[in-house]
CSV table of C-alpha atoms in Angstrom, one decimal:
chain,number,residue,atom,x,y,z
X,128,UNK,CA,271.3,-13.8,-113.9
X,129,UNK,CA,268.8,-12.6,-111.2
X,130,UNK,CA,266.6,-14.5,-108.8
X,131,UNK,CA,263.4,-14.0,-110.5
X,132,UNK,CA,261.0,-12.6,-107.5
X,133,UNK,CA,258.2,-14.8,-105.9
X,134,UNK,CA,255.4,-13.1,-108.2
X,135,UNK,CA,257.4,-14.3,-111.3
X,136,UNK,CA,257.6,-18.0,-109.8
X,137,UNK,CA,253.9,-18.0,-109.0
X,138,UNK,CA,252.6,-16.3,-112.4
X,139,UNK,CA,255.1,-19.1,-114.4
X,140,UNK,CA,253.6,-21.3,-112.3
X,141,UNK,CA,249.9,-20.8,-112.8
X,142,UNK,CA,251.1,-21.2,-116.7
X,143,UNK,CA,252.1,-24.7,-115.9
X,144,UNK,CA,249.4,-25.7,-113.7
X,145,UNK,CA,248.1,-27.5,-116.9
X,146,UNK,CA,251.1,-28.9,-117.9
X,147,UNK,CA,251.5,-30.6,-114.3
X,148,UNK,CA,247.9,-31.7,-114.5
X,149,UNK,CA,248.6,-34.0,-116.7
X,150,UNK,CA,251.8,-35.5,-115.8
X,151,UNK,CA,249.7,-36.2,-112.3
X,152,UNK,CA,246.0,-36.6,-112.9
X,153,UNK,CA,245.2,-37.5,-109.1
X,154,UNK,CA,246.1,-34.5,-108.5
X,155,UNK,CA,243.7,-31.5,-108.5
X,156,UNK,CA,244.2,-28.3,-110.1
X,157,UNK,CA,243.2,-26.9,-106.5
X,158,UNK,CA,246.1,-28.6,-104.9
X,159,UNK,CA,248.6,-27.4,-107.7
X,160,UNK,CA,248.0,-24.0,-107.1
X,161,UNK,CA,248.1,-24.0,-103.8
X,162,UNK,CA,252.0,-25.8,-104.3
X,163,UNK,CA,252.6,-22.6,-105.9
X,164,UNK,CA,255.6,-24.1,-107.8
X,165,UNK,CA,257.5,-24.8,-104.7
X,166,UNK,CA,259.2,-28.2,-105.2
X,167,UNK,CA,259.1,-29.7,-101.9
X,168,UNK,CA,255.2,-29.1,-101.1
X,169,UNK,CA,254.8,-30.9,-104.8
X,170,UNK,CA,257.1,-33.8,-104.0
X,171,UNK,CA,255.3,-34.1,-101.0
X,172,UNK,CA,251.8,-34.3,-103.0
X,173,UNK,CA,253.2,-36.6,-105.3
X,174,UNK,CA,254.7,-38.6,-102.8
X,175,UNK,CA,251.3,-39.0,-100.8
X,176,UNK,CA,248.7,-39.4,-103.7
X,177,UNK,CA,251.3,-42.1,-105.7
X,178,UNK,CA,252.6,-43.6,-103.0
X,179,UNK,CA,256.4,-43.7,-104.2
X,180,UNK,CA,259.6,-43.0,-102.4
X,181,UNK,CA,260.5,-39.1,-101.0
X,182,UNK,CA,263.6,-39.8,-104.1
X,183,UNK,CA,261.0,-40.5,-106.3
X,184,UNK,CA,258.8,-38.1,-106.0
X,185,UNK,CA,261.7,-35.5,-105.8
X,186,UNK,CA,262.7,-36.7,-109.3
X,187,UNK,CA,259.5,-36.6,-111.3
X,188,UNK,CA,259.4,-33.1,-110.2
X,189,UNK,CA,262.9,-32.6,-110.8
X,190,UNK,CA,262.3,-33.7,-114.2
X,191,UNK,CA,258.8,-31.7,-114.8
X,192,UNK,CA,260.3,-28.5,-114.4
X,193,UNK,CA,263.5,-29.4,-116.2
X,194,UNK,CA,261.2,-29.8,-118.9
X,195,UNK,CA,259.3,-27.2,-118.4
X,196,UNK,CA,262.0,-24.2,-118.5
């Protein structure tokens, strides 16, 4: 199995923009896409607009994109 490249991560992505829009709805569309589907910068977002733990902000998006594969 190969590491898909950083334009495959960031086209998936903008295909699950929606789908992350509405498992966080504080969050804009704007700031999704500029997370590009990296895991930490969306923890971080979570973290901030929901005010939970850096864990559980982790695991939400833990659990998005194991849903999402």
């Amino acid at each position: 199995m190969s590491i898909p490249s950083v334009e495959e991560v960031k086209g998936k992505w903008k295909q699950q923009v929606g789908a992350a829009k509405i498992a966080w709805g504080k969050l804009t569309e704007d700031e999704l896409l500029k997370a590009e589907g990296h895991t930490q910068k969306l923890a971080g977002l979570v973290q901030e607009r929901y005010a939970v733990s850096k864990d559980e902000a982790e695991k939400q998006v833990k659990n998005f994109f194991d849903k999402t594969k």
